mmCIF file of C-alpha atoms in Angstrom:
data_model
loop_
_atom_site.group_PDB
_atom_site.id
_atom_site.type_symbol
_atom_site.label_atom_id
_atom_site.label_comp_id
_atom_site.label_asym_id
_atom_site.label_seq_id
_atom_site.Cartn_x
_atom_site.Cartn_y
_atom_site.Cartn_z
ATOM 1 C CA MET A 25 23.668 -49.430 214.886
ATOM 2 C CA SER A 26 21.511 -49.887 217.857
ATOM 3 C CA LYS A 27 18.238 -51.527 217.337
ATOM 4 C CA LYS A 28 15.453 -49.673 218.407
ATOM 5 C CA LYS A 29 13.319 -51.113 221.096
ATOM 6 C CA THR A 30 9.818 -52.582 220.609
ATOM 7 C CA LYS A 31 6.635 -51.919 223.224
ATOM 8 C CA SER A 32 7.010 -55.638 224.164
ATOM 9 C CA GLU A 33 10.688 -55.351 225.220
ATOM 10 C CA GLU A 34 11.107 -54.775 229.050
ATOM 11 C CA THR A 35 12.491 -50.995 229.737
ATOM 12 C CA THR A 36 15.923 -50.673 230.984
ATOM 13 C CA CYS A 37 16.149 -49.205 234.402
ATOM 14 C CA CYS A 38 19.120 -47.839 236.482
ATOM 15 C CA SER A 39 20.595 -50.756 238.707
ATOM 16 C CA PHE A 40 21.025 -48.015 241.497
ATOM 17 C CA CYS A 41 18.206 -45.819 241.737
ATOM 18 C CA GLY A 42 15.565 -47.609 239.546
ATOM 19 C CA ARG A 43 15.058 -44.866 237.021
ATOM 20 C CA ALA A 44 13.601 -45.736 233.611
ATOM 21 C CA GLU A 45 15.982 -44.954 230.563
ATOM 22 C CA ASP A 46 13.109 -42.800 229.034
ATOM 23 C CA THR A 47 13.296 -40.599 232.376
ATOM 24 C CA VAL A 48 17.025 -40.011 232.031
ATOM 25 C CA ASP A 49 19.298 -38.175 229.782
ATOM 26 C CA LYS A 50 21.506 -41.033 229.127
ATOM 27 C CA ILE A 51 22.260 -44.914 230.564
ATOM 28 C CA VAL A 52 25.306 -46.724 230.718
ATOM 29 C CA SER A 53 25.464 -50.457 230.360
ATOM 30 C CA GLY A 54 27.887 -52.543 231.946
ATOM 31 C CA PRO A 55 28.152 -56.444 232.997
ATOM 32 C CA ASN A 56 24.464 -57.171 234.153
ATOM 33 C CA ALA A 57 24.132 -54.037 235.379
ATOM 34 C CA PHE A 58 23.081 -50.296 234.063
ATOM 35 C CA ILE A 59 23.988 -47.102 235.571
ATOM 36 C CA CYS A 60 22.008 -43.538 234.743
ATOM 37 C CA ASP A 61 23.776 -40.027 234.245
ATOM 38 C CA LYS A 62 21.855 -38.800 237.614
ATOM 39 C CA CYS A 63 23.935 -41.357 239.381
ATOM 40 C CA VAL A 64 27.321 -41.208 237.790
ATOM 41 C CA ARG A 65 27.126 -37.513 238.961
ATOM 42 C CA LEU A 66 26.003 -38.452 242.277
ATOM 43 C CA CYS A 67 29.101 -40.707 242.642
ATOM 44 C CA VAL A 68 31.454 -38.094 241.110
ATOM 45 C CA ASP A 69 30.222 -35.671 244.101
ATOM 46 C CA ILE A 70 30.454 -38.317 247.051
ATOM 47 C CA VAL A 71 34.342 -39.258 245.607
ATOM 48 C CA GLU A 72 35.376 -35.681 245.301
ATOM 49 C CA LYS A 73 33.922 -34.604 248.582
ATOM 50 C CA LYS A 74 35.632 -37.324 250.244
ATOM 51 C CA ASP A 75 38.994 -36.623 248.745
ATOM 52 C CA ALA A 76 38.551 -32.856 249.492
ATOM 53 C CA LYS A 77 37.692 -33.841 252.704
ATOM 54 C CA GLY A 78 40.264 -36.138 253.600
ATOM 55 C CA GLU A 79 40.640 -38.333 256.594
ATOM 56 C CA PHE A 80 37.850 -37.442 259.188
ATOM 57 C CA LYS A 81 38.852 -34.362 261.643
ATOM 58 C CA LEU A 82 38.787 -35.452 265.081
ATOM 59 C CA LEU A 83 37.724 -32.128 267.216
ATOM 60 C CA LYS A 84 39.016 -32.440 270.854
ATOM 61 C CA PRO A 85 36.585 -32.124 273.602
ATOM 62 C CA LYS A 86 37.535 -28.160 274.390
ATOM 63 C CA GLU A 87 36.966 -27.452 270.486
ATOM 64 C CA ILE A 88 33.877 -29.361 270.581
ATOM 65 C CA LYS A 89 32.241 -27.652 273.486
ATOM 66 C CA THR A 90 33.823 -24.256 271.983
ATOM 67 C CA ARG A 91 31.683 -24.872 269.120
ATOM 68 C CA LEU A 92 28.443 -25.647 271.183
ATOM 69 C CA ASP A 93 28.882 -22.352 273.160
ATOM 70 C CA ASP A 94 28.081 -20.449 270.081
ATOM 71 C CA TYR A 95 24.759 -22.061 269.751
ATOM 72 C CA ILE A 96 23.626 -23.435 273.076
ATOM 73 C CA ILE A 97 23.514 -21.082 276.477
ATOM 74 C CA GLY A 98 24.216 -22.535 279.680
ATOM 75 C CA GLN A 99 24.173 -26.137 280.408
ATOM 76 C CA GLU A 100 27.957 -26.094 280.744
ATOM 77 C CA ARG A 101 28.273 -29.679 282.608
ATOM 78 C CA ALA A 102 26.077 -31.359 280.217
ATOM 79 C CA LYS A 103 28.323 -29.860 276.969
ATOM 80 C CA LYS A 104 31.521 -30.783 279.109
ATOM 81 C CA THR A 105 30.046 -34.396 279.612
ATOM 82 C CA ILE A 106 28.945 -34.794 276.150
ATOM 83 C CA SER A 107 31.697 -33.073 274.434
ATOM 84 C CA VAL A 108 33.964 -36.151 276.208
ATOM 85 C CA ALA A 109 31.897 -38.532 275.084
ATOM 86 C CA VAL A 110 31.609 -37.646 271.480
ATOM 87 C CA TYR A 111 35.434 -37.481 271.538
ATOM 88 C CA ASN A 112 36.042 -40.744 273.059
ATOM 89 C CA HIS A 113 33.663 -42.033 270.749
ATOM 90 C CA TYR A 114 34.963 -41.216 267.510
ATOM 91 C CA LYS A 115 38.494 -41.540 268.912
ATOM 92 C CA ARG A 116 36.949 -45.037 268.801
ATOM 93 C CA VAL A 117 36.127 -45.159 265.382
ATOM 94 C CA ARG A 118 38.961 -43.725 264.081
ATOM 95 C CA SER A 119 41.032 -46.292 265.965
ATOM 96 C CA LEU A 120 38.692 -49.203 264.550
ATOM 97 C CA THR A 121 39.142 -47.889 261.068
ATOM 98 C CA ASN A 122 43.005 -47.208 261.378
ATOM 99 C CA ASN A 123 44.290 -49.948 263.565
ATOM 100 C CA PRO A 124 41.632 -52.787 263.753
ATOM 101 C CA GLY A 125 44.172 -55.107 266.145
ATOM 102 C CA ALA A 126 44.373 -52.169 268.693
ATOM 103 C CA THR A 127 42.642 -52.040 272.175
ATOM 104 C CA GLN A 128 39.105 -51.990 271.688
ATOM 105 C CA TYR A 129 36.846 -49.191 273.161
ATOM 106 C CA SER A 130 33.347 -49.222 274.494
ATOM 107 C CA LYS A 131 30.907 -47.086 272.631
ATOM 108 C CA SER A 132 30.180 -43.784 274.404
ATOM 109 C CA ASN A 133 26.385 -43.682 273.651
ATOM 110 C CA VAL A 134 24.930 -40.536 275.675
ATOM 111 C CA LEU A 135 21.682 -40.352 278.083
ATOM 112 C CA LEU A 136 20.654 -36.642 278.454
ATOM 113 C CA LEU A 137 18.054 -35.735 281.243
ATOM 114 C CA GLY A 138 16.219 -32.378 281.365
ATOM 115 C CA PRO A 139 12.779 -30.785 281.227
ATOM 116 C CA THR A 140 11.305 -29.972 277.871
ATOM 117 C CA GLY A 141 12.720 -27.019 276.141
ATOM 118 C CA SER A 142 16.189 -27.127 277.816
ATOM 119 C CA GLY A 143 17.994 -27.715 274.414
ATOM 120 C CA LYS A 144 18.725 -31.749 274.509
ATOM 121 C CA THR A 145 17.589 -32.116 270.701
ATOM 122 C CA LEU A 146 19.646 -28.963 270.162
ATOM 123 C CA ILE A 147 22.730 -30.314 271.480
ATOM 124 C CA ALA A 148 22.475 -33.414 269.345
ATOM 125 C CA ARG A 149 21.715 -31.520 266.415
ATOM 126 C CA THR A 150 24.483 -28.858 266.933
ATOM 127 C CA LEU A 151 26.989 -32.039 267.559
ATOM 128 C CA ALA A 152 26.002 -33.248 263.995
ATOM 129 C CA GLU A 153 26.785 -29.680 262.288
ATOM 130 C CA VAL A 154 29.967 -29.371 264.058
ATOM 131 C CA LEU A 155 31.238 -32.651 263.162
ATOM 132 C CA ASP A 156 29.670 -32.634 259.885
ATOM 133 C CA VAL A 157 27.808 -36.403 260.137
ATOM 134 C CA PRO A 158 24.433 -37.275 258.742
ATOM 135 C CA PHE A 159 21.840 -36.945 261.674
ATOM 136 C CA ALA A 160 18.496 -38.251 262.455
ATOM 137 C CA ILE A 161 15.796 -37.448 264.968
ATOM 138 C CA ALA A 162 13.283 -40.409 266.130
ATOM 139 C CA ASP A 163 10.418 -40.521 268.732
ATOM 140 C CA ALA A 164 10.829 -43.086 270.778
ATOM 141 C CA THR A 165 6.829 -42.913 271.448
ATOM 142 C CA THR A 166 6.136 -43.581 267.665
ATOM 143 C CA LEU A 167 8.191 -46.860 268.018
ATOM 144 C CA THR A 168 6.767 -50.380 268.519
ATOM 145 C CA GLU A 169 8.267 -53.738 269.642
ATOM 146 C CA ALA A 170 8.542 -55.664 265.947
ATOM 147 C CA GLY A 171 5.611 -57.466 264.944
ATOM 148 C CA TYR A 172 3.119 -54.807 266.525
ATOM 149 C CA VAL A 173 0.975 -51.915 264.770
ATOM 150 C CA GLY A 174 3.392 -49.037 264.690
ATOM 151 C CA GLU A 175 6.732 -48.049 263.481
ATOM 152 C CA ASP A 176 9.939 -50.712 263.631
ATOM 153 C CA VAL A 177 12.818 -49.263 265.617
ATOM 154 C CA GLU A 178 15.156 -50.248 262.552
ATOM 155 C CA ASN A 179 13.504 -47.415 260.515
ATOM 156 C CA ILE A 180 15.271 -44.932 262.405
ATOM 157 C CA ILE A 181 18.523 -46.314 260.873
ATOM 158 C CA LEU A 182 16.596 -45.829 257.551
ATOM 159 C CA ARG A 183 16.290 -41.835 258.454
ATOM 160 C CA LEU A 184 20.192 -41.719 258.930
ATOM 161 C CA VAL A 185 20.766 -43.450 255.412
ATOM 162 C CA GLN A 186 18.433 -41.039 254.044
ATOM 163 C CA SER A 187 20.016 -37.958 255.697
ATOM 164 C CA ALA A 188 23.502 -39.146 254.437
ATOM 165 C CA ASP A 189 21.825 -39.218 250.805
ATOM 166 C CA TYR A 190 22.282 -43.443 250.994
ATOM 167 C CA ASP A 191 25.996 -43.031 251.302
ATOM 168 C CA ILE A 192 26.357 -46.227 253.890
ATOM 169 C CA ALA A 193 29.847 -45.587 254.754
ATOM 170 C CA ARG A 194 28.554 -42.063 256.291
ATOM 171 C CA ALA A 195 25.470 -43.003 257.673
ATOM 172 C CA GLU A 196 27.837 -45.645 259.952
ATOM 173 C CA GLN A 197 29.406 -42.782 261.409
ATOM 174 C CA GLY A 198 26.228 -40.741 261.947
ATOM 175 C CA ILE A 199 24.558 -39.516 265.204
ATOM 176 C CA ILE A 200 20.871 -40.791 265.991
ATOM 177 C CA TYR A 201 18.790 -38.589 268.649
ATOM 178 C CA ILE A 202 16.154 -40.629 270.098
ATOM 179 C CA ASP A 203 13.324 -38.588 271.976
ATOM 180 C CA GLU A 204 11.085 -38.861 274.741
ATOM 181 C CA ILE A 205 12.586 -42.190 275.385
ATOM 182 C CA ASP A 206 11.376 -42.006 278.996
ATOM 183 C CA LYS A 207 8.167 -42.638 277.613
ATOM 184 C CA THR A 208 9.058 -46.257 277.058
ATOM 185 C CA ARG A 209 9.363 -46.860 280.670
ATOM 186 C CA LYS A 210 8.477 -50.289 281.811
ATOM 187 C CA THR A 211 4.470 -50.644 283.116
ATOM 188 C CA THR A 212 4.303 -51.405 286.592
ATOM 189 C CA GLY A 213 1.949 -53.363 288.375
ATOM 190 C CA ASN A 214 0.251 -54.420 284.977
ATOM 191 C CA VAL A 215 -1.387 -57.653 285.755
ATOM 192 C CA SER A 216 -2.928 -57.799 281.791
ATOM 193 C CA ILE A 217 -1.767 -60.675 279.648
ATOM 194 C CA THR A 218 -1.105 -58.153 276.884
ATOM 195 C CA ARG A 219 2.449 -57.413 276.182
ATOM 196 C CA ASP A 220 3.941 -53.968 276.704
ATOM 197 C CA VAL A 221 4.656 -53.290 273.104
ATOM 198 C CA SER A 222 5.541 -49.360 273.020
ATOM 199 C CA GLY A 223 7.408 -49.501 276.416
ATOM 200 C CA GLU A 224 9.785 -52.289 277.617
ATOM 201 C CA GLY A 225 9.293 -54.086 274.284
ATOM 202 C CA VAL A 226 10.776 -51.043 272.321
ATOM 203 C CA GLN A 227 13.867 -50.766 274.859
ATOM 204 C CA GLN A 228 14.315 -54.706 274.016
ATOM 205 C CA SER A 229 14.201 -54.144 270.143
ATOM 206 C CA LEU A 230 16.829 -50.931 270.548
ATOM 207 C CA LEU A 231 19.213 -52.922 272.643
ATOM 208 C CA LYS A 232 21.090 -54.463 269.544
ATOM 209 C CA ILE A 233 21.068 -51.258 267.247
ATOM 210 C CA VAL A 234 22.572 -49.359 270.161
ATOM 211 C CA GLU A 235 25.115 -51.873 271.075
ATOM 212 C CA GLY A 236 25.902 -52.369 267.517
ATOM 213 C CA THR A 237 24.527 -54.732 264.638
ATOM 214 C CA VAL A 238 24.377 -55.317 261.370
ATOM 215 C CA ALA A 239 20.761 -54.175 260.606
ATOM 216 C CA ASN A 240 18.693 -55.049 257.604
ATOM 217 C CA ILE A 241 16.824 -51.807 256.345
ATOM 218 C CA PRO A 242 13.540 -51.460 254.069
ATOM 219 C CA PRO A 243 15.075 -49.011 251.461
ATOM 220 C CA LYS A 244 11.629 -47.447 251.390
ATOM 221 C CA GLY A 245 10.929 -47.873 254.969
ATOM 222 C CA GLY A 246 7.556 -49.908 256.236
ATOM 223 C CA ARG A 247 7.217 -53.288 257.530
ATOM 224 C CA LYS A 248 9.618 -56.201 256.671
ATOM 225 C CA HIS A 249 8.012 -58.850 254.442
ATOM 226 C CA PRO A 250 9.404 -61.654 252.588
ATOM 227 C CA ASN A 251 11.664 -61.629 248.991
ATOM 228 C CA GLN A 252 12.271 -57.852 249.845
ATOM 229 C CA GLU A 253 15.726 -56.594 249.340
ATOM 230 C CA TYR A 254 17.458 -54.740 252.309
ATOM 231 C CA ILE A 255 19.879 -52.275 252.753
ATOM 232 C CA LYS A 256 22.979 -53.510 255.179
ATOM 233 C CA VAL A 257 24.018 -51.008 257.891
ATOM 234 C CA ASN A 258 26.278 -51.834 260.734
ATOM 235 C CA THR A 259 25.136 -49.339 263.861
ATOM 236 C CA GLU A 260 28.490 -50.214 265.783
ATOM 237 C CA ASN A 261 29.930 -46.892 265.016
ATOM 238 C CA ILE A 262 26.795 -44.810 265.188
ATOM 239 C CA LEU A 263 26.479 -42.380 267.995
ATOM 240 C CA PHE A 264 23.437 -42.730 269.740
ATOM 241 C CA ILE A 265 21.890 -40.044 271.849
ATOM 242 C CA ALA A 266 18.835 -40.486 274.173
ATOM 243 C CA GLY A 267 16.861 -37.685 275.702
ATOM 244 C CA GLY A 268 13.647 -37.308 277.853
ATOM 245 C CA ALA A 269 12.328 -35.218 280.695
ATOM 246 C CA PHE A 270 12.294 -38.289 283.428
ATOM 247 C CA VAL A 271 9.375 -36.520 285.482
ATOM 248 C CA ASN A 272 9.546 -36.786 288.581
ATOM 249 C CA LEU A 273 13.042 -38.746 288.692
ATOM 250 C CA ASP A 274 14.036 -36.315 290.974
ATOM 251 C CA LYS A 275 11.826 -37.417 293.738
ATOM 252 C CA MET A 276 12.847 -41.136 293.221
ATOM 253 C CA ILE A 277 16.886 -39.726 293.785
ATOM 254 C CA ALA A 278 15.839 -37.651 296.599
ATOM 255 C CA LYS A 279 14.104 -40.748 298.061
ATOM 256 C CA ARG A 280 17.410 -42.532 297.781
ATOM 257 C CA LEU A 281 19.336 -40.247 299.202
ATOM 258 C CA GLY A 282 17.559 -39.305 301.979
ATOM 259 C CA LYS A 283 16.211 -36.048 302.923
ATOM 260 C CA GLY A 284 18.307 -35.290 305.900
ATOM 261 C CA VAL A 285 21.625 -35.727 303.616
ATOM 262 C CA ILE A 286 20.415 -33.048 300.984
ATOM 263 C CA GLY A 287 18.457 -30.440 303.428
ATOM 264 C CA PHE A 288 14.872 -31.643 302.804
ATOM 265 C CA ASP A 289 12.855 -33.024 305.823
ATOM 266 C CA THR A 290 10.208 -35.902 305.805
ATOM 267 C CA LYS A 291 7.261 -33.406 305.752
ATOM 268 C CA GLN A 292 8.651 -31.949 302.225
ATOM 269 C CA GLN A 293 8.639 -35.447 300.436
ATOM 270 C CA ASP A 294 5.845 -35.002 298.479
ATOM 271 C CA ARG A 295 6.382 -31.268 297.404
ATOM 272 C CA ALA A 296 7.596 -29.971 294.126
ATOM 273 C CA PHE A 297 11.031 -29.285 294.160
ATOM 274 C CA ASP A 298 12.439 -25.817 292.865
ATOM 275 C CA ALA A 299 14.790 -25.654 289.507
ATOM 276 C CA THR A 300 18.167 -25.498 291.766
ATOM 277 C CA GLU A 301 17.111 -28.593 293.723
ATOM 278 C CA THR A 302 15.981 -30.625 290.945
ATOM 279 C CA ASN A 303 19.195 -29.941 288.867
ATOM 280 C CA TYR A 304 21.159 -30.890 292.090
ATOM 281 C CA LEU A 305 19.242 -34.160 292.105
ATOM 282 C CA LEU A 306 19.540 -35.147 288.661
ATOM 283 C CA SER A 307 23.144 -34.661 288.564
ATOM 284 C CA LYS A 308 23.401 -37.261 291.532
ATOM 285 C CA VAL A 309 21.439 -39.839 289.373
ATOM 286 C CA GLU A 310 22.459 -43.509 289.388
ATOM 287 C CA THR A 311 21.759 -46.691 287.379
ATOM 288 C CA GLU A 312 19.514 -47.893 290.297
ATOM 289 C CA ASP A 313 17.108 -44.443 289.892
ATOM 290 C CA LEU A 314 16.510 -45.124 286.375
ATOM 291 C CA VAL A 315 15.831 -48.551 286.936
ATOM 292 C CA GLU A 316 12.966 -47.701 289.414
ATOM 293 C CA PHE A 317 11.949 -45.261 287.158
ATOM 294 C CA GLY A 318 11.267 -48.289 284.534
ATOM 295 C CA LEU A 319 14.057 -48.294 282.072
ATOM 296 C CA ILE A 320 15.604 -51.959 282.090
ATOM 297 C CA PRO A 321 19.063 -52.517 283.133
ATOM 298 C CA GLU A 322 20.413 -53.813 279.927
ATOM 299 C CA PHE A 323 19.204 -50.584 278.115
ATOM 300 C CA ILE A 324 20.970 -48.201 280.757
ATOM 301 C CA GLY A 325 23.952 -50.340 280.205
ATOM 302 C CA ARG A 326 24.154 -49.118 276.664
ATOM 303 C CA PHE A 327 24.871 -45.552 277.510
ATOM 304 C CA ASN A 328 27.816 -45.078 279.526
ATOM 305 C CA SER A 329 27.709 -41.438 279.461
ATOM 306 C CA ILE A 330 24.905 -39.620 281.411
ATOM 307 C CA ALA A 331 24.313 -35.933 281.115
ATOM 308 C CA ASN A 332 21.607 -33.496 282.798
ATOM 309 C CA CYS A 333 20.540 -30.746 280.936
ATOM 310 C CA ASN A 334 19.517 -27.934 283.692
ATOM 311 C CA GLU A 335 16.158 -26.021 283.628
ATOM 312 C CA LEU A 336 16.703 -22.906 281.853
ATOM 313 C CA THR A 337 16.710 -19.950 284.159
ATOM 314 C CA LEU A 338 14.849 -16.398 283.098
ATOM 315 C CA ASP A 339 18.355 -14.927 282.254
ATOM 316 C CA ASP A 340 19.416 -18.027 280.450
ATOM 317 C CA LEU A 341 16.263 -17.400 278.245
ATOM 318 C CA VAL A 342 17.308 -13.737 277.589
ATOM 319 C CA GLU A 343 20.787 -14.710 276.638
ATOM 320 C CA ILE A 344 18.876 -17.251 274.189
ATOM 321 C CA LEU A 345 17.030 -14.766 272.662
ATOM 322 C CA VAL A 346 19.966 -12.563 271.454
ATOM 323 C CA LYS A 347 23.374 -14.770 272.042
ATOM 324 C CA PRO A 348 23.499 -17.376 269.936
ATOM 325 C CA ARG A 349 24.186 -17.547 266.248
ATOM 326 C CA ASN A 350 20.883 -17.327 264.224
ATOM 327 C CA ALA A 351 19.470 -16.152 267.571
ATOM 328 C CA VAL A 352 15.537 -15.573 267.456
ATOM 329 C CA ILE A 353 15.632 -11.693 267.582
ATOM 330 C CA GLU A 354 18.497 -11.538 265.149
ATOM 331 C CA GLN A 355 16.277 -13.613 262.609
ATOM 332 C CA TYR A 356 13.125 -11.084 263.066
ATOM 333 C CA ILE A 357 15.411 -8.238 262.779
ATOM 334 C CA ALA A 358 17.150 -9.474 259.649
ATOM 335 C CA LEU A 359 13.617 -10.232 258.249
ATOM 336 C CA PHE A 360 12.482 -6.572 258.882
ATOM 337 C CA SER A 361 15.370 -5.311 257.165
ATOM 338 C CA GLU A 362 14.244 -6.725 254.368
ATOM 339 C CA ASP A 363 11.674 -4.488 253.742
ATOM 340 C CA GLY A 364 13.852 -1.462 254.876
ATOM 341 C CA VAL A 365 12.730 -1.251 258.271
ATOM 342 C CA GLU A 366 14.771 -1.171 261.589
ATOM 343 C CA LEU A 367 13.295 -3.290 264.118
ATOM 344 C CA SER A 368 14.630 -2.926 268.062
ATOM 345 C CA PHE A 369 13.639 -4.489 271.392
ATOM 346 C CA THR A 370 14.381 -2.691 274.797
ATOM 347 C CA ASP A 371 15.977 -4.809 277.295
ATOM 348 C CA GLU A 372 12.729 -4.798 279.409
ATOM 349 C CA ALA A 373 10.998 -6.360 276.323
ATOM 350 C CA LEU A 374 13.530 -8.801 276.070
ATOM 351 C CA ARG A 375 13.132 -9.892 279.851
ATOM 352 C CA ALA A 376 9.275 -9.915 279.570
ATOM 353 C CA ILE A 377 9.499 -12.319 276.436
ATOM 354 C CA ALA A 378 11.273 -14.690 278.858
ATOM 355 C CA THR A 379 8.858 -14.245 281.637
ATOM 356 C CA LYS A 380 6.235 -15.566 279.166
ATOM 357 C CA ALA A 381 8.197 -18.073 278.001
ATOM 358 C CA LYS A 382 9.335 -19.207 281.568
ATOM 359 C CA LYS A 383 5.487 -19.376 282.487
ATOM 360 C CA SER A 384 4.583 -21.453 279.570
ATOM 361 C CA ASP A 385 6.805 -24.331 281.223
ATOM 362 C CA THR A 386 8.420 -25.425 277.542
ATOM 363 C CA GLY A 387 11.496 -23.898 278.134
ATOM 364 C CA ALA A 388 12.946 -22.138 275.059
ATOM 365 C CA ARG A 389 10.903 -23.538 272.591
ATOM 366 C CA ALA A 390 8.155 -21.017 273.362
ATOM 367 C CA LEU A 391 10.325 -18.094 272.450
ATOM 368 C CA ARG A 392 9.961 -18.142 269.134
ATOM 369 C CA MET A 393 6.287 -18.447 269.348
ATOM 370 C CA ILE A 394 5.916 -15.728 271.578
ATOM 371 C CA VAL A 395 7.975 -13.403 269.101
ATOM 372 C CA GLU A 396 6.183 -14.508 266.047
ATOM 373 C CA THR A 397 2.824 -13.601 267.644
ATOM 374 C CA LEU A 398 3.992 -10.256 268.756
ATOM 375 C CA LEU A 399 5.375 -9.301 265.573
ATOM 376 C CA MET A 400 2.545 -10.868 263.212
ATOM 377 C CA ASP A 401 0.462 -8.105 262.547
ATOM 378 C CA LEU A 402 3.440 -5.790 262.055
ATOM 379 C CA MET A 403 4.743 -8.526 259.532
ATOM 380 C CA TYR A 404 1.756 -8.152 257.811
ATOM 381 C CA GLU A 405 0.952 -4.452 257.345
ATOM 382 C CA ILE A 406 4.862 -3.141 256.804
ATOM 383 C CA PRO A 407 5.748 -4.848 253.385
ATOM 384 C CA SER A 408 2.661 -2.721 251.974
ATOM 385 C CA ASP A 409 3.576 0.589 254.091
ATOM 386 C CA PRO A 410 6.800 1.917 252.507
ATOM 387 C CA THR A 411 6.741 4.739 254.891
ATOM 388 C CA VAL A 412 7.698 2.864 258.104
ATOM 389 C CA LYS A 413 10.915 3.021 258.879
ATOM 390 C CA GLU A 414 11.613 1.829 262.477
ATOM 391 C CA VAL A 415 9.608 -0.152 264.815
ATOM 392 C CA LEU A 416 10.718 -0.432 268.725
ATOM 393 C CA ILE A 417 9.207 -3.167 270.980
ATOM 394 C CA ASP A 418 8.875 -2.245 275.147
ATOM 395 C CA GLU A 419 7.710 -4.187 277.619
ATOM 396 C CA GLY A 420 4.125 -2.642 277.572
ATOM 397 C CA CYS A 421 3.860 -4.120 273.848
ATOM 398 C CA VAL A 422 4.953 -7.625 274.958
ATOM 399 C CA ASN A 423 2.396 -7.398 277.904
ATOM 400 C CA GLU A 424 -0.135 -6.068 275.393
ATOM 401 C CA GLU A 425 -0.521 -2.787 277.226
ATOM 402 C CA ALA A 426 0.555 -0.456 274.602
ATOM 403 C CA PRO A 427 0.951 -0.618 270.721
ATOM 404 C CA PRO A 428 4.661 -0.854 269.484
ATOM 405 C CA VAL A 429 6.323 2.486 268.744
ATOM 406 C CA ILE A 430 6.629 3.077 265.244
ATOM 407 C CA LYS A 431 8.671 5.884 263.030
ATOM 408 C CA TYR A 432 7.714 6.835 259.236
ATOM 409 C CA SER A 433 9.389 8.380 257.178
ATOM 410 C CA LYS A 434 7.631 11.936 255.485
ATOM 411 C CA ARG A 435 4.805 10.952 253.589
ATOM 412 C CA LYS A 436 4.047 12.506 250.194
ATOM 413 C CA ALA A 437 2.424 15.408 250.077
ATOM 414 C CA GLY A 438 -1.345 15.069 248.762
#
């Protein structure tokens, strides 16, 4: 017969999640350890999932790109480059796992260049979904060198671990996307004695985890302190994708190439290039251009694949509205159909929406906001009016020149 605990006795807690025995249904004891029923079920789910999935399925570059095509419009060269890089990376992971004595491949981390809203983050997120691996996003502007006020770079590893439900083995084969990496450029001409803790210092701090190291991660994030328990995560097989707009990098490349080579004369050197010119110049980027921009050579050396995401054209934006899986327009059509209303857009309306997004200089990110604003009043009124059956959005409605065309069912007499 078990002895009932007195108030003075210490409460038994799960050794895995830390839950107290009075907060769970059952707790099983073992040699110097305890596990609650919730953790038991989680372990069973993990084991069954791994058994069902079997060995990691390595998609070929063409298969990866085909899957990316379902969600990402345009960016053909970028999708090909990143598909090859990802294939080589996970081929390396599989080789290290199955044949440790085989030839060692270098990591294929990826650097994505391109303006805001061109699809850099979407490419990284879609890759993780296609490969069914954990995914985490970090904003480089929030990171600081260890020991300074801000977020330690190692905390981005914790986000990946959390995305993997603390399955360390899965996390160690995940993908981390570091956004706004161009904002960590070195401060030039700085004569201050203070350190560049959010610029070059961040690049220095990222070097080891990007290349591969065993990082000690605080389980709950935050700053490290003595006597704290850590989660050990090997970053050797984590794929790092860094992205940024790299404003004015095109001008640095043009200066290196020489204006005569690409058709620009000396008088044009300070003008803004159009999208076609910028896309061409960024496709010619070299390590020396990135160094001049402000990235340190050691950091650039950790990214052996560079892909350029082109600025989206008007036609690209129109296609993004309707073509990808879960396209913006299809989502709103589905929302309206839940209330028994058929929503439709004319081709001219779609182009007008794309034109507004193009003028916003935020690329595809502006599309949803424009459509949401356009339909806000309708989404407010329609659920309370069962007589509305059809709504047509035309160009005049988008440009605020006319209201939407609404068709009603026959109203009840009286």
